[in-house]
Amino acid sequence: MLRFDIPPVHANVTRLEALITTTVCAIALLGFPYLLPLIALMGLIRGFFGPHRCPSHRVFTALMTRMGIAGRRENAGAKMFANKILFFAAGVASVLYFMGVSLWVVPTVALLIFSSLEWIFSFCVACWAYGFWYKKFPPKKKLDTTKIGPQPTQPQVAQFPEYWDLKRDDIVNKENPILRSYILNQGKGAAA
């Protein structure tokens, strides 16, 4: 599902973040998995609160935009989904490692592979799965386009019931001076 309430993300900034994830996972597999909670935290912030709230994303966006290499802008919905998966996988890997279970390697290798695909080929597996899911199972709630724009609320209708079905000229000619003044000066500032 596309997210228009979240600012779009730059493609190359996302690829840089995937490179950082790949690097941290490689370092973890080489014997230093203490950095896994860091990428879990980054996934938490970018996935659940939005990329625009992540300090590292903001720094990378500012630097790469200034250098002119930020890339095209993409919708943040699928990238947020990918970061939620990053949060869960890195969180599970961290918990398993700190519990002393050697299975922490499995989610770390999965993150290494998927983040490598993102930064090398710009192919986001989680974004593809996200799009496939919403194509197969679209949301049931549809937007009612017949009611776009301000609608009268019940108190407004109850206050002036006789005016809602009249034309503008009919309303202006009614006896209510406040309503007449409002309609005549609508869009011109204060009522006369």
Short mmCIF file of N, CA and C in Angstrom, two decimals:
data_model
loop_
_atom_site.label_atom_id
_atom_site.label_comp_id
_atom_site.label_asym_id
_atom_site.label_seq_id
_atom_site.Cartn_x
_atom_site.Cartn_y
_atom_site.Cartn_z
N MET A 1 0.85 -1.16 0.00
CA MET A 1 0.00 0.00 0.00
C MET A 1 0.90 1.22 0.00
N LEU A 2 0.64 2.11 -0.89
CA LEU A 2 1.46 3.32 -0.98
C LEU A 2 1.18 4.22 0.21
N ARG A 3 2.22 4.86 0.70
CA ARG A 3 2.09 5.76 1.85
C ARG A 3 2.35 7.17 1.37
N PHE A 4 1.29 7.99 1.32
CA PHE A 4 1.45 9.37 0.91
C PHE A 4 1.52 10.30 2.11
N ASP A 5 1.36 9.74 3.31
CA ASP A 5 1.46 10.55 4.52
C ASP A 5 2.90 10.63 5.02
N ILE A 6 3.80 9.86 4.43
CA ILE A 6 5.21 9.84 4.79
C ILE A 6 5.99 10.40 3.61
N PRO A 7 6.98 11.27 3.86
CA PRO A 7 7.77 11.80 2.74
C PRO A 7 8.48 10.68 1.99
N PRO A 8 8.58 10.78 0.66
CA PRO A 8 9.28 9.76 -0.11
C PRO A 8 10.76 9.69 0.25
N VAL A 9 11.35 8.55 -0.02
CA VAL A 9 12.77 8.34 0.28
C VAL A 9 13.56 8.35 -1.03
N HIS A 10 14.82 8.72 -0.93
CA HIS A 10 15.70 8.71 -2.10
C HIS A 10 16.27 7.31 -2.28
N ALA A 11 16.33 6.86 -3.52
CA ALA A 11 16.76 5.49 -3.83
C ALA A 11 18.20 5.23 -3.37
N ASN A 12 19.11 6.14 -3.63
CA ASN A 12 20.51 5.90 -3.28
C ASN A 12 20.76 5.99 -1.78
N VAL A 13 19.94 6.75 -1.08
CA VAL A 13 20.05 6.79 0.39
C VAL A 13 19.64 5.43 0.95
N THR A 14 18.59 4.86 0.40
CA THR A 14 18.15 3.54 0.82
C THR A 14 19.21 2.49 0.51
N ARG A 15 19.86 2.63 -0.63
CA ARG A 15 20.92 1.68 -0.98
C ARG A 15 22.11 1.81 -0.03
N LEU A 16 22.44 3.04 0.38
CA LEU A 16 23.52 3.23 1.35
C LEU A 16 23.16 2.57 2.68
N GLU A 17 21.90 2.71 3.10
CA GLU A 17 21.47 2.07 4.35
C GLU A 17 21.55 0.55 4.23
N ALA A 18 21.24 0.01 3.04
CA ALA A 18 21.38 -1.43 2.83
C ALA A 18 22.84 -1.85 2.86
N LEU A 19 23.74 -1.01 2.35
CA LEU A 19 25.17 -1.30 2.42
C LEU A 19 25.63 -1.33 3.88
N ILE A 20 25.14 -0.42 4.68
CA ILE A 20 25.49 -0.42 6.11
C ILE A 20 24.97 -1.68 6.79
N THR A 21 23.75 -2.09 6.45
CA THR A 21 23.19 -3.33 7.01
C THR A 21 24.03 -4.53 6.59
N THR A 22 24.44 -4.58 5.32
CA THR A 22 25.29 -5.68 4.84
C THR A 22 26.62 -5.69 5.59
N THR A 23 27.20 -4.54 5.77
CA THR A 23 28.49 -4.44 6.47
C THR A 23 28.37 -4.90 7.92
N VAL A 24 27.33 -4.45 8.60
CA VAL A 24 27.13 -4.85 10.00
C VAL A 24 26.90 -6.36 10.10
N CYS A 25 26.11 -6.91 9.18
CA CYS A 25 25.87 -8.37 9.20
C CYS A 25 27.15 -9.14 8.92
N ALA A 26 27.98 -8.65 7.99
CA ALA A 26 29.25 -9.32 7.70
C ALA A 26 30.18 -9.26 8.91
N ILE A 27 30.23 -8.10 9.57
CA ILE A 27 31.05 -7.98 10.78
C ILE A 27 30.54 -8.90 11.88
N ALA A 28 29.21 -9.02 11.98
CA ALA A 28 28.62 -9.91 12.98
C ALA A 28 29.00 -11.36 12.71
N LEU A 29 28.96 -11.76 11.45
CA LEU A 29 29.31 -13.14 11.11
C LEU A 29 30.80 -13.42 11.28
N LEU A 30 31.62 -12.37 11.21
CA LEU A 30 33.06 -12.54 11.41
C LEU A 30 33.44 -12.59 12.90
N GLY A 31 32.47 -12.46 13.78
CA GLY A 31 32.76 -12.64 15.20
C GLY A 31 32.43 -11.47 16.10
N PHE A 32 31.76 -10.45 15.59
CA PHE A 32 31.43 -9.31 16.43
C PHE A 32 29.95 -8.96 16.27
N PRO A 33 29.05 -9.80 16.80
CA PRO A 33 27.61 -9.59 16.60
C PRO A 33 27.00 -8.55 17.54
N TYR A 34 27.82 -7.81 18.26
CA TYR A 34 27.28 -6.83 19.20
C TYR A 34 26.67 -5.61 18.50
N LEU A 35 26.91 -5.48 17.19
CA LEU A 35 26.33 -4.36 16.45
C LEU A 35 24.93 -4.65 15.90
N LEU A 36 24.46 -5.90 16.02
CA LEU A 36 23.14 -6.24 15.51
C LEU A 36 22.02 -5.42 16.14
N PRO A 37 22.06 -5.13 17.45
CA PRO A 37 20.99 -4.28 18.00
C PRO A 37 20.96 -2.88 17.38
N LEU A 38 22.09 -2.40 16.87
CA LEU A 38 22.11 -1.10 16.22
C LEU A 38 21.24 -1.09 14.97
N ILE A 39 21.38 -2.11 14.13
CA ILE A 39 20.55 -2.14 12.92
C ILE A 39 19.10 -2.48 13.28
N ALA A 40 18.89 -3.19 14.38
CA ALA A 40 17.51 -3.42 14.84
C ALA A 40 16.87 -2.10 15.24
N LEU A 41 17.63 -1.25 15.91
CA LEU A 41 17.13 0.06 16.30
C LEU A 41 16.84 0.93 15.08
N MET A 42 17.73 0.90 14.10
CA MET A 42 17.50 1.66 12.87
C MET A 42 16.25 1.15 12.14
N GLY A 43 16.06 -0.17 12.11
CA GLY A 43 14.86 -0.74 11.50
C GLY A 43 13.60 -0.37 12.26
N LEU A 44 13.70 -0.31 13.59
CA LEU A 44 12.56 0.09 14.41
C LEU A 44 12.12 1.52 14.09
N ILE A 45 13.06 2.42 14.08
CA ILE A 45 12.73 3.83 13.85
C ILE A 45 12.22 4.04 12.43
N ARG A 46 12.95 3.53 11.44
CA ARG A 46 12.55 3.74 10.04
C ARG A 46 11.30 2.95 9.67
N GLY A 47 11.09 1.80 10.28
CA GLY A 47 9.95 0.96 9.92
C GLY A 47 8.65 1.36 10.57
N PHE A 48 8.70 1.79 11.83
CA PHE A 48 7.47 2.06 12.54
C PHE A 48 7.16 3.55 12.69
N PHE A 49 8.17 4.40 12.66
CA PHE A 49 7.95 5.83 12.82
C PHE A 49 8.17 6.61 11.53
N GLY A 50 8.79 5.98 10.56
CA GLY A 50 9.05 6.63 9.27
C GLY A 50 10.52 6.94 9.10
N PRO A 51 11.01 6.82 7.87
CA PRO A 51 12.43 7.09 7.61
C PRO A 51 12.83 8.51 7.95
N HIS A 52 11.90 9.45 7.81
CA HIS A 52 12.22 10.85 8.07
C HIS A 52 12.48 11.13 9.54
N ARG A 53 12.20 10.17 10.42
CA ARG A 53 12.47 10.34 11.85
C ARG A 53 13.79 9.69 12.29
N CYS A 54 14.42 8.95 11.41
CA CYS A 54 15.68 8.28 11.74
C CYS A 54 16.83 9.26 11.55
N PRO A 55 17.64 9.47 12.60
CA PRO A 55 18.74 10.43 12.48
C PRO A 55 19.74 10.08 11.38
N SER A 56 20.08 8.80 11.26
CA SER A 56 21.05 8.44 10.22
C SER A 56 20.48 8.67 8.83
N HIS A 57 19.21 8.37 8.64
CA HIS A 57 18.58 8.60 7.33
C HIS A 57 18.57 10.08 6.98
N ARG A 58 18.31 10.91 7.98
CA ARG A 58 18.29 12.35 7.74
C ARG A 58 19.69 12.87 7.38
N VAL A 59 20.70 12.36 8.06
CA VAL A 59 22.08 12.78 7.75
C VAL A 59 22.47 12.31 6.35
N PHE A 60 22.19 11.04 6.03
CA PHE A 60 22.54 10.52 4.71
C PHE A 60 21.79 11.27 3.61
N THR A 61 20.52 11.57 3.84
CA THR A 61 19.74 12.31 2.84
C THR A 61 20.31 13.70 2.62
N ALA A 62 20.65 14.37 3.71
CA ALA A 62 21.21 15.73 3.58
C ALA A 62 22.54 15.71 2.84
N LEU A 63 23.42 14.80 3.22
CA LEU A 63 24.74 14.73 2.58
C LEU A 63 24.64 14.36 1.10
N MET A 64 23.85 13.34 0.80
CA MET A 64 23.77 12.87 -0.58
C MET A 64 23.00 13.85 -1.47
N THR A 65 22.04 14.56 -0.90
CA THR A 65 21.32 15.58 -1.67
C THR A 65 22.26 16.74 -1.99
N ARG A 66 23.05 17.14 -1.01
CA ARG A 66 24.01 18.22 -1.22
C ARG A 66 25.04 17.84 -2.28
N MET A 67 25.43 16.57 -2.31
CA MET A 67 26.40 16.12 -3.30
C MET A 67 25.74 15.81 -4.65
N GLY A 68 24.40 15.77 -4.68
CA GLY A 68 23.68 15.52 -5.92
C GLY A 68 23.61 14.06 -6.32
N ILE A 69 23.76 13.15 -5.38
CA ILE A 69 23.74 11.73 -5.70
C ILE A 69 22.66 10.98 -4.94
N ALA A 70 21.63 11.68 -4.47
CA ALA A 70 20.60 11.03 -3.65
C ALA A 70 19.70 10.10 -4.46
N GLY A 71 19.60 10.31 -5.75
CA GLY A 71 18.79 9.42 -6.59
C GLY A 71 17.34 9.83 -6.64
N ARG A 72 16.56 9.04 -7.38
CA ARG A 72 15.15 9.35 -7.54
C ARG A 72 14.40 9.09 -6.24
N ARG A 73 13.25 9.72 -6.13
CA ARG A 73 12.45 9.58 -4.92
C ARG A 73 11.46 8.43 -5.11
N GLU A 74 11.32 7.61 -4.06
CA GLU A 74 10.44 6.45 -4.09
C GLU A 74 9.46 6.55 -2.94
N ASN A 75 8.31 5.90 -3.11
CA ASN A 75 7.32 5.88 -2.05
C ASN A 75 7.88 5.13 -0.85
N ALA A 76 7.60 5.62 0.34
CA ALA A 76 8.19 5.07 1.55
C ALA A 76 7.46 3.85 2.10
N GLY A 77 6.27 3.53 1.58
CA GLY A 77 5.48 2.43 2.14
C GLY A 77 6.20 1.10 2.13
N ALA A 78 6.70 0.70 0.97
CA ALA A 78 7.38 -0.59 0.87
C ALA A 78 8.70 -0.58 1.64
N LYS A 79 9.39 0.55 1.64
CA LYS A 79 10.66 0.64 2.37
C LYS A 79 10.42 0.55 3.88
N MET A 80 9.29 1.09 4.34
CA MET A 80 8.96 0.96 5.77
C MET A 80 8.69 -0.51 6.11
N PHE A 81 8.02 -1.22 5.21
CA PHE A 81 7.77 -2.64 5.42
C PHE A 81 9.10 -3.40 5.49
N ALA A 82 10.02 -3.07 4.59
CA ALA A 82 11.34 -3.72 4.59
C ALA A 82 12.08 -3.43 5.89
N ASN A 83 11.96 -2.23 6.41
CA ASN A 83 12.62 -1.89 7.67
C ASN A 83 11.97 -2.57 8.87
N LYS A 84 10.67 -2.85 8.79
CA LYS A 84 10.03 -3.64 9.85
C LYS A 84 10.59 -5.05 9.87
N ILE A 85 10.78 -5.62 8.68
CA ILE A 85 11.39 -6.95 8.61
C ILE A 85 12.83 -6.91 9.11
N LEU A 86 13.56 -5.85 8.78
CA LEU A 86 14.92 -5.66 9.31
C LEU A 86 14.90 -5.63 10.83
N PHE A 87 13.96 -4.89 11.40
CA PHE A 87 13.86 -4.81 12.86
C PHE A 87 13.62 -6.19 13.47
N PHE A 88 12.66 -6.92 12.93
CA PHE A 88 12.35 -8.23 13.50
C PHE A 88 13.50 -9.22 13.32
N ALA A 89 14.11 -9.26 12.14
CA ALA A 89 15.21 -10.21 11.90
C ALA A 89 16.43 -9.87 12.75
N ALA A 90 16.80 -8.60 12.80
CA ALA A 90 17.97 -8.21 13.61
C ALA A 90 17.67 -8.35 15.09
N GLY A 91 16.42 -8.09 15.49
CA GLY A 91 16.04 -8.29 16.88
C GLY A 91 16.10 -9.74 17.29
N VAL A 92 15.58 -10.63 16.43
CA VAL A 92 15.63 -12.07 16.73
C VAL A 92 17.09 -12.54 16.77
N ALA A 93 17.90 -12.08 15.83
CA ALA A 93 19.32 -12.47 15.82
C ALA A 93 20.01 -11.99 17.09
N SER A 94 19.72 -10.78 17.53
CA SER A 94 20.34 -10.24 18.75
C SER A 94 19.94 -11.04 19.98
N VAL A 95 18.64 -11.31 20.09
CA VAL A 95 18.14 -12.06 21.26
C VAL A 95 18.74 -13.46 21.28
N LEU A 96 18.78 -14.10 20.11
CA LEU A 96 19.35 -15.45 20.06
C LEU A 96 20.83 -15.44 20.43
N TYR A 97 21.57 -14.43 19.96
CA TYR A 97 22.98 -14.37 20.30
C TYR A 97 23.18 -14.16 21.80
N PHE A 98 22.44 -13.21 22.36
CA PHE A 98 22.64 -12.92 23.79
C PHE A 98 22.12 -14.04 24.68
N MET A 99 21.27 -14.91 24.14
CA MET A 99 20.83 -16.09 24.89
C MET A 99 21.82 -17.24 24.75
N GLY A 100 22.78 -17.10 23.85
CA GLY A 100 23.78 -18.14 23.66
C GLY A 100 23.38 -19.20 22.65
N VAL A 101 22.35 -18.94 21.88
CA VAL A 101 21.89 -19.90 20.87
C VAL A 101 22.58 -19.58 19.55
N SER A 102 23.15 -20.59 18.92
CA SER A 102 23.93 -20.36 17.70
C SER A 102 23.07 -20.13 16.46
N LEU A 103 21.76 -20.21 16.59
CA LEU A 103 20.88 -19.97 15.45
C LEU A 103 20.78 -18.49 15.07
N TRP A 104 21.44 -17.61 15.79
CA TRP A 104 21.43 -16.19 15.45
C TRP A 104 22.04 -15.95 14.07
N VAL A 105 22.81 -16.92 13.60
CA VAL A 105 23.46 -16.82 12.29
C VAL A 105 22.44 -16.84 11.15
N VAL A 106 21.33 -17.57 11.32
CA VAL A 106 20.35 -17.73 10.23
C VAL A 106 19.71 -16.39 9.83
N PRO A 107 19.11 -15.64 10.77
CA PRO A 107 18.55 -14.34 10.33
C PRO A 107 19.63 -13.36 9.89
N THR A 108 20.83 -13.49 10.43
CA THR A 108 21.92 -12.59 10.02
C THR A 108 22.33 -12.86 8.58
N VAL A 109 22.42 -14.13 8.21
CA VAL A 109 22.75 -14.48 6.82
C VAL A 109 21.63 -14.03 5.88
N ALA A 110 20.37 -14.22 6.30
CA ALA A 110 19.25 -13.76 5.47
C ALA A 110 19.31 -12.25 5.26
N LEU A 111 19.60 -11.50 6.33
CA LEU A 111 19.74 -10.05 6.19
C LEU A 111 20.91 -9.69 5.28
N LEU A 112 22.01 -10.42 5.41
CA LEU A 112 23.18 -10.18 4.57
C LEU A 112 22.84 -10.37 3.09
N ILE A 113 22.13 -11.44 2.78
CA ILE A 113 21.77 -11.72 1.38
C ILE A 113 20.80 -10.67 0.85
N PHE A 114 19.73 -10.42 1.59
CA PHE A 114 18.69 -9.50 1.10
C PHE A 114 19.18 -8.05 1.02
N SER A 115 19.97 -7.63 2.00
CA SER A 115 20.48 -6.26 1.93
C SER A 115 21.54 -6.12 0.84
N SER A 116 22.27 -7.20 0.55
CA SER A 116 23.23 -7.16 -0.57
C SER A 116 22.49 -7.01 -1.90
N LEU A 117 21.36 -7.71 -2.04
CA LEU A 117 20.57 -7.55 -3.26
C LEU A 117 20.08 -6.12 -3.41
N GLU A 118 19.77 -5.48 -2.30
CA GLU A 118 19.28 -4.10 -2.36
C GLU A 118 20.38 -3.13 -2.78
N TRP A 119 21.54 -3.22 -2.15
CA TRP A 119 22.55 -2.20 -2.48
C TRP A 119 23.30 -2.49 -3.77
N ILE A 120 23.38 -3.74 -4.19
CA ILE A 120 24.07 -4.05 -5.45
C ILE A 120 23.15 -3.85 -6.65
N PHE A 121 21.94 -4.45 -6.58
CA PHE A 121 21.04 -4.44 -7.73
C PHE A 121 19.83 -3.52 -7.57
N SER A 122 19.69 -2.89 -6.43
CA SER A 122 18.52 -2.07 -6.10
C SER A 122 17.24 -2.91 -6.18
N PHE A 123 17.35 -4.17 -5.79
CA PHE A 123 16.20 -5.08 -5.75
C PHE A 123 15.87 -5.35 -4.30
N CYS A 124 14.75 -4.83 -3.86
CA CYS A 124 14.32 -5.00 -2.47
C CYS A 124 13.35 -6.17 -2.41
N VAL A 125 13.77 -7.27 -1.81
CA VAL A 125 12.94 -8.46 -1.73
C VAL A 125 11.69 -8.18 -0.90
N ALA A 126 11.84 -7.48 0.21
CA ALA A 126 10.69 -7.17 1.06
C ALA A 126 9.72 -6.24 0.32
N CYS A 127 10.24 -5.31 -0.47
CA CYS A 127 9.37 -4.41 -1.24
C CYS A 127 8.60 -5.20 -2.29
N TRP A 128 9.27 -6.17 -2.92
CA TRP A 128 8.61 -7.02 -3.89
C TRP A 128 7.51 -7.83 -3.22
N ALA A 129 7.80 -8.41 -2.06
CA ALA A 129 6.80 -9.19 -1.33
C ALA A 129 5.63 -8.30 -0.91
N TYR A 130 5.94 -7.09 -0.51
CA TYR A 130 4.93 -6.10 -0.10
C TYR A 130 3.98 -5.81 -1.26
N GLY A 131 4.54 -5.53 -2.43
CA GLY A 131 3.72 -5.26 -3.60
C GLY A 131 2.92 -6.47 -4.04
N PHE A 132 3.53 -7.65 -3.99
CA PHE A 132 2.84 -8.89 -4.36
C PHE A 132 1.67 -9.14 -3.42
N TRP A 133 1.87 -8.93 -2.12
CA TRP A 133 0.82 -9.16 -1.13
C TRP A 133 -0.39 -8.26 -1.39
N TYR A 134 -0.14 -6.98 -1.63
CA TYR A 134 -1.26 -6.05 -1.84
C TYR A 134 -1.89 -6.20 -3.22
N LYS A 135 -1.16 -6.80 -4.15
CA LYS A 135 -1.76 -7.10 -5.45
C LYS A 135 -2.69 -8.31 -5.32
N LYS A 136 -2.25 -9.32 -4.57
CA LYS A 136 -3.05 -10.52 -4.36
C LYS A 136 -4.22 -10.28 -3.41
N PHE A 137 -3.98 -9.52 -2.33
CA PHE A 137 -4.98 -9.27 -1.31
C PHE A 137 -5.14 -7.77 -1.10
N PRO A 138 -5.85 -7.10 -1.98
CA PRO A 138 -6.00 -5.64 -1.83
C PRO A 138 -6.82 -5.31 -0.59
N PRO A 139 -6.63 -4.11 -0.04
CA PRO A 139 -7.41 -3.72 1.14
C PRO A 139 -8.90 -3.68 0.79
N LYS A 140 -9.73 -4.08 1.74
CA LYS A 140 -11.16 -4.15 1.50
C LYS A 140 -11.83 -2.78 1.55
N LYS A 141 -11.28 -1.86 2.33
CA LYS A 141 -11.88 -0.55 2.48
C LYS A 141 -11.54 0.30 1.26
N LYS A 142 -12.56 0.76 0.57
CA LYS A 142 -12.38 1.60 -0.62
C LYS A 142 -12.64 3.05 -0.24
N LEU A 143 -11.98 3.95 -0.92
CA LEU A 143 -12.18 5.37 -0.71
C LEU A 143 -13.47 5.80 -1.41
N ASP A 144 -14.36 6.45 -0.67
CA ASP A 144 -15.61 6.95 -1.24
C ASP A 144 -15.32 8.31 -1.87
N THR A 145 -15.21 8.31 -3.20
CA THR A 145 -14.84 9.54 -3.90
C THR A 145 -16.03 10.47 -4.11
N THR A 146 -17.22 10.03 -3.76
CA THR A 146 -18.38 10.89 -3.94
C THR A 146 -18.48 11.93 -2.84
N LYS A 147 -17.76 11.75 -1.74
CA LYS A 147 -17.86 12.66 -0.62
C LYS A 147 -16.55 13.41 -0.37
N ILE A 148 -15.86 13.77 -1.43
CA ILE A 148 -14.63 14.52 -1.28
C ILE A 148 -14.99 15.99 -1.10
N GLY A 149 -14.35 16.63 -0.17
CA GLY A 149 -14.64 18.03 0.13
C GLY A 149 -15.40 18.13 1.45
N PRO A 150 -15.60 19.33 1.92
CA PRO A 150 -16.26 19.50 3.22
C PRO A 150 -17.72 19.09 3.13
N GLN A 151 -18.16 18.34 4.11
CA GLN A 151 -19.54 17.90 4.19
C GLN A 151 -20.19 18.58 5.38
N PRO A 152 -21.47 18.95 5.28
CA PRO A 152 -22.12 19.57 6.43
C PRO A 152 -22.27 18.57 7.56
N THR A 153 -21.95 19.01 8.74
CA THR A 153 -22.12 18.15 9.90
C THR A 153 -23.56 18.25 10.39
N GLN A 154 -23.95 17.36 11.25
CA GLN A 154 -25.33 17.32 11.73
C GLN A 154 -25.74 18.62 12.43
N PRO A 155 -24.91 19.24 13.30
CA PRO A 155 -25.32 20.50 13.91
C PRO A 155 -25.55 21.61 12.89
N GLN A 156 -24.74 21.64 11.81
CA GLN A 156 -24.94 22.67 10.79
C GLN A 156 -26.27 22.47 10.08
N VAL A 157 -26.61 21.26 9.76
CA VAL A 157 -27.87 20.97 9.09
C VAL A 157 -29.03 21.29 10.02
N ALA A 158 -28.89 20.97 11.30
CA ALA A 158 -29.97 21.25 12.24
C ALA A 158 -30.12 22.75 12.48
N GLN A 159 -29.05 23.50 12.39
CA GLN A 159 -29.11 24.92 12.65
C GLN A 159 -29.81 25.68 11.52
N PHE A 160 -29.54 25.31 10.28
CA PHE A 160 -30.15 25.99 9.13
C PHE A 160 -30.74 24.95 8.18
N PRO A 161 -31.74 24.19 8.60
CA PRO A 161 -32.23 23.12 7.72
C PRO A 161 -32.86 23.64 6.43
N GLU A 162 -33.47 24.78 6.48
CA GLU A 162 -34.15 25.28 5.29
C GLU A 162 -33.19 25.83 4.25
N TYR A 163 -31.92 26.06 4.61
CA TYR A 163 -30.98 26.69 3.68
C TYR A 163 -30.17 25.69 2.85
N TRP A 164 -30.08 24.44 3.26
CA TRP A 164 -29.20 23.52 2.58
C TRP A 164 -29.66 23.15 1.18
N ASP A 165 -30.95 23.25 0.91
CA ASP A 165 -31.45 22.87 -0.41
C ASP A 165 -31.72 24.07 -1.30
N LEU A 166 -31.39 25.26 -0.85
CA LEU A 166 -31.68 26.46 -1.62
C LEU A 166 -30.47 26.89 -2.42
N LYS A 167 -30.70 27.67 -3.45
CA LYS A 167 -29.61 28.24 -4.24
C LYS A 167 -29.00 29.41 -3.48
N ARG A 168 -27.85 29.87 -3.94
CA ARG A 168 -27.15 30.97 -3.26
C ARG A 168 -28.01 32.23 -3.21
N ASP A 169 -28.67 32.57 -4.30
CA ASP A 169 -29.49 33.78 -4.32
C ASP A 169 -30.66 33.69 -3.35
N ASP A 170 -31.22 32.51 -3.22
CA ASP A 170 -32.33 32.34 -2.27
C ASP A 170 -31.85 32.55 -0.84
N ILE A 171 -30.65 32.07 -0.53
CA ILE A 171 -30.12 32.21 0.82
C ILE A 171 -29.83 33.67 1.13
N VAL A 172 -29.29 34.39 0.16
CA VAL A 172 -28.97 35.79 0.37
C VAL A 172 -30.23 36.60 0.66
N ASN A 173 -31.32 36.22 0.06
CA ASN A 173 -32.56 36.97 0.23
C ASN A 173 -33.31 36.61 1.51
N LYS A 174 -32.84 35.67 2.29
CA LYS A 174 -33.53 35.29 3.53
C LYS A 174 -33.33 36.37 4.59
N GLU A 175 -34.04 36.22 5.65
CA GLU A 175 -34.09 37.24 6.69
C GLU A 175 -32.90 37.22 7.64
N ASN A 176 -32.14 36.15 7.71
CA ASN A 176 -31.06 36.02 8.68
C ASN A 176 -29.89 36.92 8.27
N PRO A 177 -29.61 38.02 8.98
CA PRO A 177 -28.55 38.95 8.57
C PRO A 177 -27.14 38.37 8.73
N ILE A 178 -26.93 37.50 9.72
CA ILE A 178 -25.60 36.92 9.92
C ILE A 178 -25.27 35.98 8.77
N LEU A 179 -26.20 35.13 8.42
CA LEU A 179 -25.99 34.20 7.32
C LEU A 179 -25.84 34.95 6.00
N ARG A 180 -26.66 35.98 5.81
CA ARG A 180 -26.58 36.80 4.60
C ARG A 180 -25.20 37.46 4.48
N SER A 181 -24.72 38.03 5.58
CA SER A 181 -23.43 38.69 5.59
C SER A 181 -22.30 37.69 5.31
N TYR A 182 -22.38 36.50 5.88
CA TYR A 182 -21.36 35.49 5.67
C TYR A 182 -21.28 35.07 4.20
N ILE A 183 -22.43 34.84 3.60
CA ILE A 183 -22.45 34.36 2.22
C ILE A 183 -22.00 35.45 1.25
N LEU A 184 -22.43 36.68 1.49
CA LEU A 184 -22.03 37.77 0.60
C LEU A 184 -20.53 38.05 0.66
N ASN A 185 -19.94 37.85 1.83
CA ASN A 185 -18.51 38.16 2.01
C ASN A 185 -17.65 36.92 2.06
N GLN A 186 -18.14 35.80 1.63
CA GLN A 186 -17.38 34.55 1.69
C GLN A 186 -16.11 34.66 0.85
N GLY A 187 -15.01 34.41 1.51
CA GLY A 187 -13.71 34.48 0.82
C GLY A 187 -13.13 35.89 0.79
N LYS A 188 -13.81 36.86 1.40
CA LYS A 188 -13.30 38.24 1.39
C LYS A 188 -12.82 38.68 2.75
N GLY A 189 -12.71 37.80 3.70
CA GLY A 189 -12.25 38.20 5.03
C GLY A 189 -13.41 38.26 6.00
N ALA A 190 -13.42 39.24 6.87
CA ALA A 190 -14.42 39.35 7.92
C ALA A 190 -15.78 39.74 7.33
N ALA A 191 -16.84 39.32 8.04
CA ALA A 191 -18.19 39.65 7.59
C ALA A 191 -18.48 41.12 7.82
N ALA A 192 -19.26 41.71 6.90
CA ALA A 192 -19.57 43.14 7.00
C ALA A 192 -20.79 43.36 7.88
#
